[in-house]
Amino acid sequence: MAIMNQSIPELESYNEADLERAFAALQDEVRRESNELRSIEAVEQFHLRWLGRKQGRLNLIGEAWRRMAPAESMKPLGIRFNELKKMLISEIEVAKAKAILGPIAEGLPSEEQANLVTFAKRRAGLSPIDITLPGTVRAPGIPHPLLKTMNEIVAVFHHLGYSTALGPQVESDFYNFEALNFPPNHPARDTQDTLLLAGQQAKPSRDRLLMRTHTSPVQIRSMIAQAPPIRIVVPGKVHRNDAADATHSPVFHQVEGLCVDTNITFSDLKGTLDHAMKALFGSSVKTRFFPSFFPFTEPSADVQISCIFCSGAGCRRCKHSGWIELLGCGMVDPAVFASVTEARRKLDPADDAYNPEKITGFAFGMGVERIAMIQHGISEIGHFYSGDMRFLEQFA
Ligand code: DAH
């Protein structure tokens, strides 16, 4: 083959200047030849002529020049041959791309030519980036379904003039239990077992820290900080020693509510919660109030809504009763006001802001998971915490 008979250029010496000149000449040769390439076949010939494994020109010249090279020139020679090889590879890529494009690219502005070359390289399997493929679609984030429901609940009360209050998840026994009329050793504490922080035996029991079991302690914090009127909602995370099952999780979320003012009655409580349930579940929903017990409210009630799945006719979800139990509520127990007054009097001995003869109030608390599960017909609480995109994407 003709390509085998190429002459090997002479190298005058191995000094810097001669090397420079010799390699510049080789680069010129490469450029001149590659500019002439018009077909894929010609490019392949060119490839073989220069980069052929045994008889390739690069190899032959390399062997010849290295044979006579003094030891200290091996490195600069190697570097230059590597550069030449890189240049050859890129010339071949571009030539191949141009050959594929053929006359299409002729006369186009250079920017468009470059685009076409990129495109053609891709067609030739030369570029790792395929500009013809659709781009990576990155889904914008959405609020987690639990947060969404929590925000919905809070928004309903914001429209009624309530503001948001927050409190710590690590809470003292005083705020979580004692001030809410759960005396030490009271059986009502059994339903709200939780984690206690270690190493606190030396403290009086009311100062010992625990993971709060409900958002109700924020009622106490808010009343100690602020005289009536109070209208607050308290969204937040709570903790209980409950075994996880389809509807329970040891960590879950609640929204608490508190309204204290002059002349607040049970009718206000009923009207407020009836409105909130209709706002959350639809205006056809009915509510009913069942007697219940909470240490911090008297009287206390559980609120039920007419089953949104069967409109009250009775189905599996409402256990064929037509009603779904949703939240606890009641009129603030005077014992709670007494705890608040005791704490406020440490700051102002004459404080009488929470005198139950002058003011009354109602409170309520609801589980966010439970409400979200009913809203969306979710049967497993665990879905909320799994991070499974197939679940979460349904709320996008
Ligand atoms: N804290 C109660 C619980 O976690 C829920 C509750 C019931 C809150 C009645 C209230 C209320 O404010 O009045 O079980």
CSV table of C-alpha atoms and ligand atoms in Angstrom, one decimal:
chain,number,residue,atom,x,y,z
A,1,MET,CA,0.0,0.0,0.0
A,2,ALA,CA,1.1,3.5,-0.8
A,3,ILE,CA,0.8,4.6,2.7
A,4,MET,CA,3.5,2.3,3.9
A,5,ASN,CA,6.1,4.0,1.7
A,6,GLN,CA,6.1,7.3,3.3
A,7,SER,CA,9.5,8.7,4.0
A,8,ILE,CA,10.4,9.4,7.6
A,9,PRO,CA,11.4,13.1,8.0
A,10,GLU,CA,15.0,13.8,9.2
A,11,LEU,CA,15.5,15.1,12.7
A,12,GLU,CA,18.6,17.4,12.7
A,13,SER,CA,19.2,17.3,16.4
A,14,TYR,CA,17.3,16.8,19.7
A,15,ASN,CA,17.6,20.3,20.9
A,16,GLU,CA,14.5,22.4,21.7
A,17,ALA,CA,14.5,24.5,18.6
A,18,ASP,CA,14.9,21.5,16.2
A,19,LEU,CA,12.2,19.5,18.0
A,20,GLU,CA,9.9,22.5,17.8
A,21,ARG,CA,10.5,22.9,14.0
A,22,ALA,CA,10.2,19.2,13.3
A,23,PHE,CA,6.9,18.8,15.1
A,24,ALA,CA,5.5,22.0,13.6
A,25,ALA,CA,6.2,20.5,10.2
A,26,LEU,CA,4.4,17.3,11.1
A,27,GLN,CA,1.4,19.4,12.3
A,28,ASP,CA,1.3,21.2,9.0
A,29,GLU,CA,1.4,18.0,7.2
A,30,VAL,CA,-1.5,16.7,9.2
A,31,ARG,CA,-3.6,19.8,8.7
A,32,ARG,CA,-2.9,19.9,5.0
A,33,GLU,CA,-4.0,16.3,4.5
A,34,SER,CA,-7.0,16.5,6.8
A,35,ASN,CA,-8.3,19.6,4.9
A,36,GLU,CA,-8.5,17.5,1.7
A,37,LEU,CA,-10.6,14.8,3.3
A,38,ARG,CA,-14.1,14.7,1.6
A,39,SER,CA,-15.4,11.2,2.3
A,40,ILE,CA,-15.7,8.8,5.2
A,41,GLU,CA,-13.5,6.4,3.3
A,42,ALA,CA,-10.8,9.1,2.9
A,43,VAL,CA,-11.0,9.8,6.6
A,44,GLU,CA,-10.5,6.1,7.4
A,45,GLN,CA,-7.5,5.9,5.1
A,46,PHE,CA,-6.1,9.0,6.8
A,47,HIS,CA,-6.7,7.4,10.2
A,48,LEU,CA,-4.9,4.3,9.2
A,49,ARG,CA,-2.0,6.2,7.6
A,50,TRP,CA,-1.3,8.2,10.7
A,51,LEU,CA,-2.5,6.1,13.6
A,52,GLY,CA,-2.3,2.5,12.2
A,53,ARG,CA,-1.0,0.3,15.0
A,54,LYS,CA,2.2,-1.1,13.3
A,55,GLN,CA,2.8,0.8,10.1
A,56,GLY,CA,1.1,4.1,11.1
A,57,ARG,CA,3.1,7.2,10.4
A,58,LEU,CA,3.1,8.4,14.0
A,59,ASN,CA,4.4,5.0,15.1
A,60,LEU,CA,7.1,4.8,12.4
A,61,ILE,CA,8.4,8.3,13.0
A,62,GLY,CA,8.3,7.7,16.8
A,63,GLU,CA,10.4,4.6,16.5
A,64,ALA,CA,12.9,6.2,14.2
A,65,TRP,CA,13.3,9.3,16.3
A,66,ARG,CA,13.5,7.5,19.6
A,67,ARG,CA,16.1,5.0,18.3
A,68,MET,CA,18.8,7.7,18.2
A,69,ALA,CA,17.5,9.8,21.1
A,70,PRO,CA,19.8,10.6,24.0
A,71,ALA,CA,18.2,9.6,27.3
A,72,GLU,CA,17.3,13.1,28.4
A,73,SER,CA,15.4,13.8,25.2
A,74,MET,CA,12.9,10.9,25.7
A,75,LYS,CA,10.6,12.9,27.8
A,76,PRO,CA,10.2,16.0,25.6
A,77,LEU,CA,9.8,13.7,22.6
A,78,GLY,CA,7.1,11.7,24.4
A,79,ILE,CA,5.2,14.8,25.3
A,80,ARG,CA,5.3,16.1,21.7
A,81,PHE,CA,4.2,12.8,20.3
A,82,ASN,CA,1.3,12.7,22.7
A,83,GLU,CA,0.2,16.2,21.6
A,84,LEU,CA,0.5,15.2,18.0
A,85,LYS,CA,-1.7,12.2,18.6
A,86,LYS,CA,-4.3,14.3,20.4
A,87,MET,CA,-4.3,16.6,17.4
A,88,LEU,CA,-4.7,13.7,15.0
A,89,ILE,CA,-7.7,12.3,16.9
A,90,SER,CA,-9.5,15.6,16.9
A,91,GLU,CA,-8.7,16.3,13.2
A,92,ILE,CA,-10.1,12.9,12.4
A,93,GLU,CA,-13.3,13.6,14.4
A,94,VAL,CA,-13.9,16.9,12.7
A,95,ALA,CA,-13.1,15.5,9.3
A,96,LYS,CA,-15.5,12.6,9.8
A,97,ALA,CA,-18.2,15.0,11.0
A,98,LYS,CA,-17.6,17.2,8.0
A,99,ALA,CA,-17.6,14.3,5.6
A,100,ILE,CA,-21.0,13.1,7.0
A,101,LEU,CA,-22.4,16.6,6.7
A,102,GLY,CA,-21.0,17.0,3.2
A,103,PRO,CA,-22.2,20.1,1.4
A,104,ILE,CA,-24.9,20.9,4.0
A,105,ALA,CA,-22.5,22.9,6.1
A,106,GLU,CA,-20.9,24.7,3.1
A,107,GLY,CA,-21.5,28.5,3.3
A,108,LEU,CA,-23.2,28.4,6.7
A,109,PRO,CA,-22.1,30.8,9.4
A,110,SER,CA,-19.3,29.2,11.4
A,111,GLU,CA,-21.5,29.0,14.5
A,112,GLU,CA,-24.1,27.0,12.7
A,113,GLN,CA,-21.4,24.9,11.2
A,114,ALA,CA,-20.1,24.2,14.7
A,115,ASN,CA,-23.6,23.1,15.7
A,116,LEU,CA,-23.9,20.8,12.8
A,117,VAL,CA,-20.4,19.4,13.5
A,118,THR,CA,-21.5,18.6,17.0
A,119,PHE,CA,-24.6,17.0,15.7
A,120,ALA,CA,-22.7,15.0,13.1
A,121,LYS,CA,-20.1,13.9,15.6
A,122,ARG,CA,-22.9,12.5,17.7
A,123,ARG,CA,-24.3,10.7,14.7
A,124,ALA,CA,-20.8,9.3,14.2
A,125,GLY,CA,-20.7,8.2,17.8
A,126,LEU,CA,-17.9,10.6,18.5
A,127,SER,CA,-19.4,12.9,21.2
A,128,PRO,CA,-20.6,11.8,24.6
A,129,ILE,CA,-23.4,14.4,24.4
A,130,ASP,CA,-26.4,13.8,22.2
A,131,ILE,CA,-27.9,17.2,21.7
A,132,THR,CA,-30.9,15.6,20.0
A,133,LEU,CA,-32.0,13.8,23.2
A,134,PRO,CA,-34.6,15.5,25.4
A,135,GLY,CA,-32.9,17.2,28.4
A,136,THR,CA,-33.0,15.9,32.0
A,137,VAL,CA,-36.4,16.9,33.5
A,138,ARG,CA,-35.9,18.0,37.1
A,139,ALA,CA,-39.2,18.0,38.9
A,140,PRO,CA,-39.8,21.2,40.9
A,141,GLY,CA,-40.3,20.5,44.6
A,142,ILE,CA,-43.7,20.4,46.3
A,143,PRO,CA,-44.8,20.8,49.9
A,144,HIS,CA,-44.9,17.4,51.6
A,145,PRO,CA,-48.5,16.2,51.8
A,146,LEU,CA,-48.4,16.4,55.6
A,147,LEU,CA,-47.1,20.0,55.5
A,148,LYS,CA,-49.7,20.8,52.9
A,149,THR,CA,-52.5,19.6,55.2
A,150,MET,CA,-51.0,21.3,58.2
A,151,ASN,CA,-50.8,24.6,56.3
A,152,GLU,CA,-54.4,24.1,55.2
A,153,ILE,CA,-55.6,23.7,58.7
A,154,VAL,CA,-53.6,26.7,59.9
A,155,ALA,CA,-54.9,28.8,57.0
A,156,VAL,CA,-58.5,28.1,58.0
A,157,PHE,CA,-57.9,29.6,61.4
A,158,HIS,CA,-55.8,32.4,60.1
A,159,HIS,CA,-58.9,33.5,58.2
A,160,LEU,CA,-60.8,33.6,61.5
A,161,GLY,CA,-58.2,35.9,63.0
A,162,TYR,CA,-56.0,33.3,64.8
A,163,SER,CA,-52.2,33.7,64.7
A,164,THR,CA,-49.6,30.9,64.8
A,165,ALA,CA,-47.6,30.1,68.0
A,166,LEU,CA,-44.8,27.6,68.2
A,167,GLY,CA,-43.1,25.8,71.1
A,168,PRO,CA,-40.2,23.4,71.7
A,169,GLN,CA,-40.3,19.7,71.1
A,170,VAL,CA,-38.1,19.1,74.1
A,171,GLU,CA,-40.5,20.3,76.8
A,172,SER,CA,-40.6,20.3,80.6
A,173,ASP,CA,-42.9,18.1,82.6
A,174,PHE,CA,-44.5,21.3,83.9
A,175,TYR,CA,-45.7,22.6,80.5
A,176,ASN,CA,-46.4,19.2,79.0
A,177,PHE,CA,-48.4,17.7,82.0
A,178,GLU,CA,-48.5,19.6,85.3
A,179,ALA,CA,-49.9,22.9,84.2
A,180,LEU,CA,-52.3,21.1,82.0
A,181,ASN,CA,-53.8,19.5,85.1
A,182,PHE,CA,-52.1,16.1,84.7
A,183,PRO,CA,-50.7,15.8,88.3
A,184,PRO,CA,-47.7,13.5,88.8
A,185,ASN,CA,-48.9,9.8,88.8
A,186,HIS,CA,-52.3,10.7,87.4
A,187,PRO,CA,-53.5,7.8,85.2
A,188,ALA,CA,-54.2,10.2,82.3
A,189,ARG,CA,-50.4,10.4,81.8
A,190,ASP,CA,-50.4,6.7,80.9
A,191,THR,CA,-52.0,7.5,77.5
A,192,GLN,CA,-49.2,9.9,76.7
A,193,ASP,CA,-46.0,7.9,77.6
A,194,THR,CA,-42.9,9.4,76.0
A,195,LEU,CA,-39.1,9.6,76.0
A,196,LEU,CA,-37.6,11.3,79.0
A,197,LEU,CA,-34.2,13.0,78.6
A,198,ALA,CA,-31.5,11.1,80.6
A,199,GLY,CA,-29.7,12.3,83.8
A,200,GLN,CA,-32.3,14.5,85.3
A,201,GLN,CA,-33.2,12.7,88.5
A,202,ALA,CA,-31.7,15.5,90.6
A,203,LYS,CA,-34.3,18.0,89.3
A,204,PRO,CA,-37.7,18.6,90.7
A,205,SER,CA,-40.2,16.5,88.6
A,206,ARG,CA,-41.8,19.6,87.0
A,207,ASP,CA,-38.5,20.7,85.6
A,208,ARG,CA,-37.5,17.3,84.0
A,209,LEU,CA,-37.3,17.4,80.3
A,210,LEU,CA,-39.2,15.1,77.9
A,211,MET,CA,-40.2,14.9,74.3
A,212,ARG,CA,-43.6,16.7,74.2
A,213,THR,CA,-46.6,14.4,73.7
A,214,HIS,CA,-48.9,17.0,72.3
A,215,THR,CA,-48.9,20.6,71.2
A,216,SER,CA,-51.1,21.6,74.3
A,217,PRO,CA,-48.1,22.9,76.3
A,218,VAL,CA,-47.9,25.8,73.9
A,219,GLN,CA,-51.3,26.9,75.4
A,220,ILE,CA,-49.6,27.4,78.7
A,221,ARG,CA,-46.5,29.1,77.2
A,222,SER,CA,-48.7,31.5,75.3
A,223,MET,CA,-51.0,32.4,78.2
A,224,ILE,CA,-48.0,33.0,80.5
A,225,ALA,CA,-46.5,35.3,77.9
A,226,GLN,CA,-49.7,37.1,76.9
A,227,ALA,CA,-52.9,38.4,78.5
A,228,PRO,CA,-56.3,37.7,76.9
A,229,PRO,CA,-57.7,38.0,74.2
A,230,ILE,CA,-55.7,35.0,72.7
A,231,ARG,CA,-56.5,33.3,69.5
A,232,ILE,CA,-53.7,30.9,68.4
A,233,VAL,CA,-53.1,27.8,66.4
A,234,VAL,CA,-50.1,25.7,67.1
A,235,PRO,CA,-48.8,23.3,64.4
A,236,GLY,CA,-46.0,21.0,65.4
A,237,LYS,CA,-44.3,17.6,65.9
A,238,VAL,CA,-45.1,15.4,68.9
A,239,HIS,CA,-43.8,12.2,70.3
A,240,ARG,CA,-45.3,9.2,72.0
A,241,ASN,CA,-44.3,5.7,73.1
A,242,ASP,CA,-46.8,4.2,70.6
A,243,ALA,CA,-46.0,1.1,68.5
A,244,ALA,CA,-46.0,1.9,64.8
A,245,ASP,CA,-48.9,0.4,63.0
A,246,ALA,CA,-51.1,1.3,60.0
A,247,THR,CA,-52.5,4.4,61.8
A,248,HIS,CA,-49.9,5.1,64.6
A,249,SER,CA,-46.4,6.5,64.5
A,250,PRO,CA,-44.2,7.3,67.6
A,251,VAL,CA,-43.6,10.7,66.0
A,252,PHE,CA,-46.5,12.6,64.4
A,253,HIS,CA,-48.0,16.0,64.0
A,254,GLN,CA,-50.8,18.0,65.6
A,255,VAL,CA,-52.5,21.4,65.3
A,256,GLU,CA,-53.6,22.9,68.6
A,257,GLY,CA,-56.0,25.7,69.0
A,258,LEU,CA,-56.7,28.1,71.8
A,259,CYS,CA,-59.2,31.0,72.1
A,260,VAL,CA,-59.5,32.9,75.4
A,261,ASP,CA,-61.6,36.1,75.8
A,262,THR,CA,-64.5,37.4,77.7
A,263,ASN,CA,-67.8,35.5,77.2
A,264,ILE,CA,-66.4,32.6,75.2
A,265,THR,CA,-68.9,29.8,75.3
A,266,PHE,CA,-69.3,26.2,74.1
A,267,SER,CA,-71.4,27.6,71.3
A,268,ASP,CA,-68.4,29.5,70.0
A,269,LEU,CA,-66.4,26.3,70.1
A,270,LYS,CA,-69.0,24.4,68.2
A,271,GLY,CA,-69.5,27.1,65.6
A,272,THR,CA,-65.7,27.5,65.1
A,273,LEU,CA,-65.0,23.8,64.7
A,274,ASP,CA,-68.1,23.2,62.5
A,275,HIS,CA,-66.8,25.9,60.2
A,276,ALA,CA,-63.3,24.5,60.2
A,277,MET,CA,-64.4,21.0,59.3
A,278,LYS,CA,-66.6,22.3,56.5
A,279,ALA,CA,-63.7,24.4,55.2
A,280,LEU,CA,-61.4,21.3,55.3
A,281,PHE,CA,-63.7,18.6,54.1
A,282,GLY,CA,-66.5,20.4,52.1
A,283,SER,CA,-69.6,22.3,53.1
A,284,SER,CA,-71.9,19.3,53.1
A,285,VAL,CA,-70.0,17.8,56.1
A,286,LYS,CA,-71.9,17.6,59.4
A,287,THR,CA,-70.2,17.7,62.8
A,288,ARG,CA,-71.3,16.2,66.2
A,289,PHE,CA,-69.8,16.6,69.6
A,290,PHE,CA,-69.5,13.6,71.9
A,291,PRO,CA,-68.7,13.8,75.6
A,292,SER,CA,-65.1,12.9,76.4
A,293,PHE,CA,-62.4,13.6,78.9
A,294,PHE,CA,-59.2,15.6,78.8
A,295,PRO,CA,-57.6,16.9,82.1
A,296,PHE,CA,-57.2,20.4,80.7
A,297,THR,CA,-60.8,21.0,79.5
A,298,GLU,CA,-64.1,20.8,81.2
A,299,PRO,CA,-66.4,19.9,79.6
A,300,SER,CA,-64.5,18.0,77.0
A,301,ALA,CA,-65.7,16.6,73.7
A,302,ASP,CA,-64.6,14.5,70.8
A,303,VAL,CA,-65.7,15.9,67.4
A,304,GLN,CA,-66.9,13.6,64.8
A,305,ILE,CA,-67.7,14.5,61.2
A,306,SER,CA,-70.2,12.7,58.9
A,307,CYS,CA,-68.3,10.1,56.9
A,308,ILE,CA,-66.9,11.8,53.8
A,309,PHE,CA,-66.7,8.4,52.0
A,310,CYS,CA,-70.3,7.3,52.4
A,311,SER,CA,-71.9,10.7,53.3
A,312,GLY,CA,-73.1,9.0,56.6
A,313,ALA,CA,-74.7,5.9,55.1
A,314,GLY,CA,-72.2,3.6,56.7
A,315,CYS,CA,-69.1,2.0,55.1
A,316,ARG,CA,-65.9,0.2,56.0
A,317,ARG,CA,-64.0,3.4,56.6
A,318,CYS,CA,-66.4,4.7,59.3
A,319,LYS,CA,-66.9,1.2,60.7
A,320,HIS,CA,-70.5,1.4,59.4
A,321,SER,CA,-71.3,4.2,61.9
A,322,GLY,CA,-71.6,7.0,59.4
A,323,TRP,CA,-69.3,9.1,61.6
A,324,ILE,CA,-65.5,9.6,61.8
A,325,GLU,CA,-63.8,10.8,65.0
A,326,LEU,CA,-61.4,13.6,64.2
A,327,LEU,CA,-60.4,15.8,67.2
A,328,GLY,CA,-60.6,16.6,70.8
A,329,CYS,CA,-61.7,19.9,72.3
A,330,GLY,CA,-63.4,21.5,75.3
A,331,MET,CA,-63.7,24.6,77.5
A,332,VAL,CA,-60.4,25.5,79.2
A,333,ASP,CA,-60.5,24.0,82.7
A,334,PRO,CA,-60.2,26.6,85.5
A,335,ALA,CA,-57.3,24.6,86.9
A,336,VAL,CA,-55.3,25.4,83.8
A,337,PHE,CA,-56.1,29.1,84.3
A,338,ALA,CA,-54.9,28.7,87.9
A,339,SER,CA,-51.6,27.2,86.8
A,340,VAL,CA,-51.1,30.1,84.4
A,341,THR,CA,-52.0,32.7,87.0
A,342,GLU,CA,-49.5,31.1,89.5
A,343,ALA,CA,-46.7,31.3,86.9
A,344,ARG,CA,-47.7,34.9,85.9
A,345,ARG,CA,-47.7,36.0,89.5
A,346,LYS,CA,-44.1,35.2,89.8
A,347,LEU,CA,-43.5,38.1,87.4
A,348,ASP,CA,-46.4,40.3,88.6
A,349,PRO,CA,-47.9,39.4,92.0
A,350,ALA,CA,-51.1,41.4,91.2
A,351,ASP,CA,-51.7,39.7,87.9
A,352,ASP,CA,-55.4,38.7,87.4
A,353,ALA,CA,-55.6,38.4,83.6
A,354,TYR,CA,-56.7,34.8,83.7
A,355,ASN,CA,-59.3,35.1,86.4
A,356,PRO,CA,-61.9,32.4,85.4
A,357,GLU,CA,-64.6,34.7,86.8
A,358,LYS,CA,-63.8,37.2,84.0
A,359,ILE,CA,-62.6,35.2,81.1
A,360,THR,CA,-63.3,31.8,79.5
A,361,GLY,CA,-61.8,29.9,76.7
A,362,PHE,CA,-61.9,26.9,74.5
A,363,ALA,CA,-59.2,24.7,73.1
A,364,PHE,CA,-58.9,21.9,70.6
A,365,GLY,CA,-56.3,19.6,69.2
A,366,MET,CA,-56.2,17.5,66.0
A,367,GLY,CA,-53.8,15.0,64.4
A,368,VAL,CA,-52.5,16.2,61.1
A,369,GLU,CA,-51.7,12.6,59.8
A,370,ARG,CA,-55.2,11.5,60.5
A,371,ILE,CA,-56.8,14.4,58.7
A,372,ALA,CA,-54.4,14.0,55.7
A,373,MET,CA,-55.2,10.3,55.6
A,374,ILE,CA,-58.9,11.0,55.5
A,375,GLN,CA,-58.6,13.8,52.9
A,376,HIS,CA,-56.6,11.6,50.5
A,377,GLY,CA,-58.0,8.2,51.4
A,378,ILE,CA,-54.5,6.9,52.6
A,379,SER,CA,-54.6,3.7,54.6
A,380,GLU,CA,-51.0,3.5,55.8
A,381,ILE,CA,-49.5,6.3,58.0
A,382,GLY,CA,-46.0,5.0,57.0
A,383,HIS,CA,-46.3,6.4,53.5
A,384,PHE,CA,-45.8,9.9,54.9
A,385,TYR,CA,-42.4,9.1,56.2
A,386,SER,CA,-41.1,6.6,53.6
A,387,GLY,CA,-39.8,9.2,51.1
A,388,ASP,CA,-41.1,7.0,48.3
A,389,MET,CA,-41.4,9.2,45.2
A,390,ARG,CA,-44.3,7.1,43.8
A,391,PHE,CA,-46.3,8.2,46.8
A,392,LEU,CA,-45.1,11.8,47.0
A,393,GLU,CA,-45.5,12.5,43.3
A,394,GLN,CA,-49.3,12.0,43.6
A,395,PHE,CA,-49.4,15.3,45.5
A,396,ALA,CA,-47.5,17.3,42.9
B,1,DAH,N1,-53.7,17.2,73.5
B,1,DAH,C1,-54.7,16.3,73.2
B,1,DAH,C2,-54.1,15.0,72.7
B,1,DAH,O1,-53.0,15.0,72.2
B,1,DAH,C3,-55.6,16.8,72.1
B,1,DAH,C4,-56.5,17.8,72.7
B,1,DAH,C5,-57.7,17.5,73.2
B,1,DAH,C6,-56.1,19.1,72.6
B,1,DAH,C7,-58.6,18.5,73.7
B,1,DAH,C8,-56.9,20.1,73.2
B,1,DAH,C9,-58.2,19.8,73.7
B,1,DAH,O2,-56.5,21.4,73.2
B,1,DAH,O3,-58.9,20.8,74.1
B,1,DAH,O4,-54.6,13.9,72.8
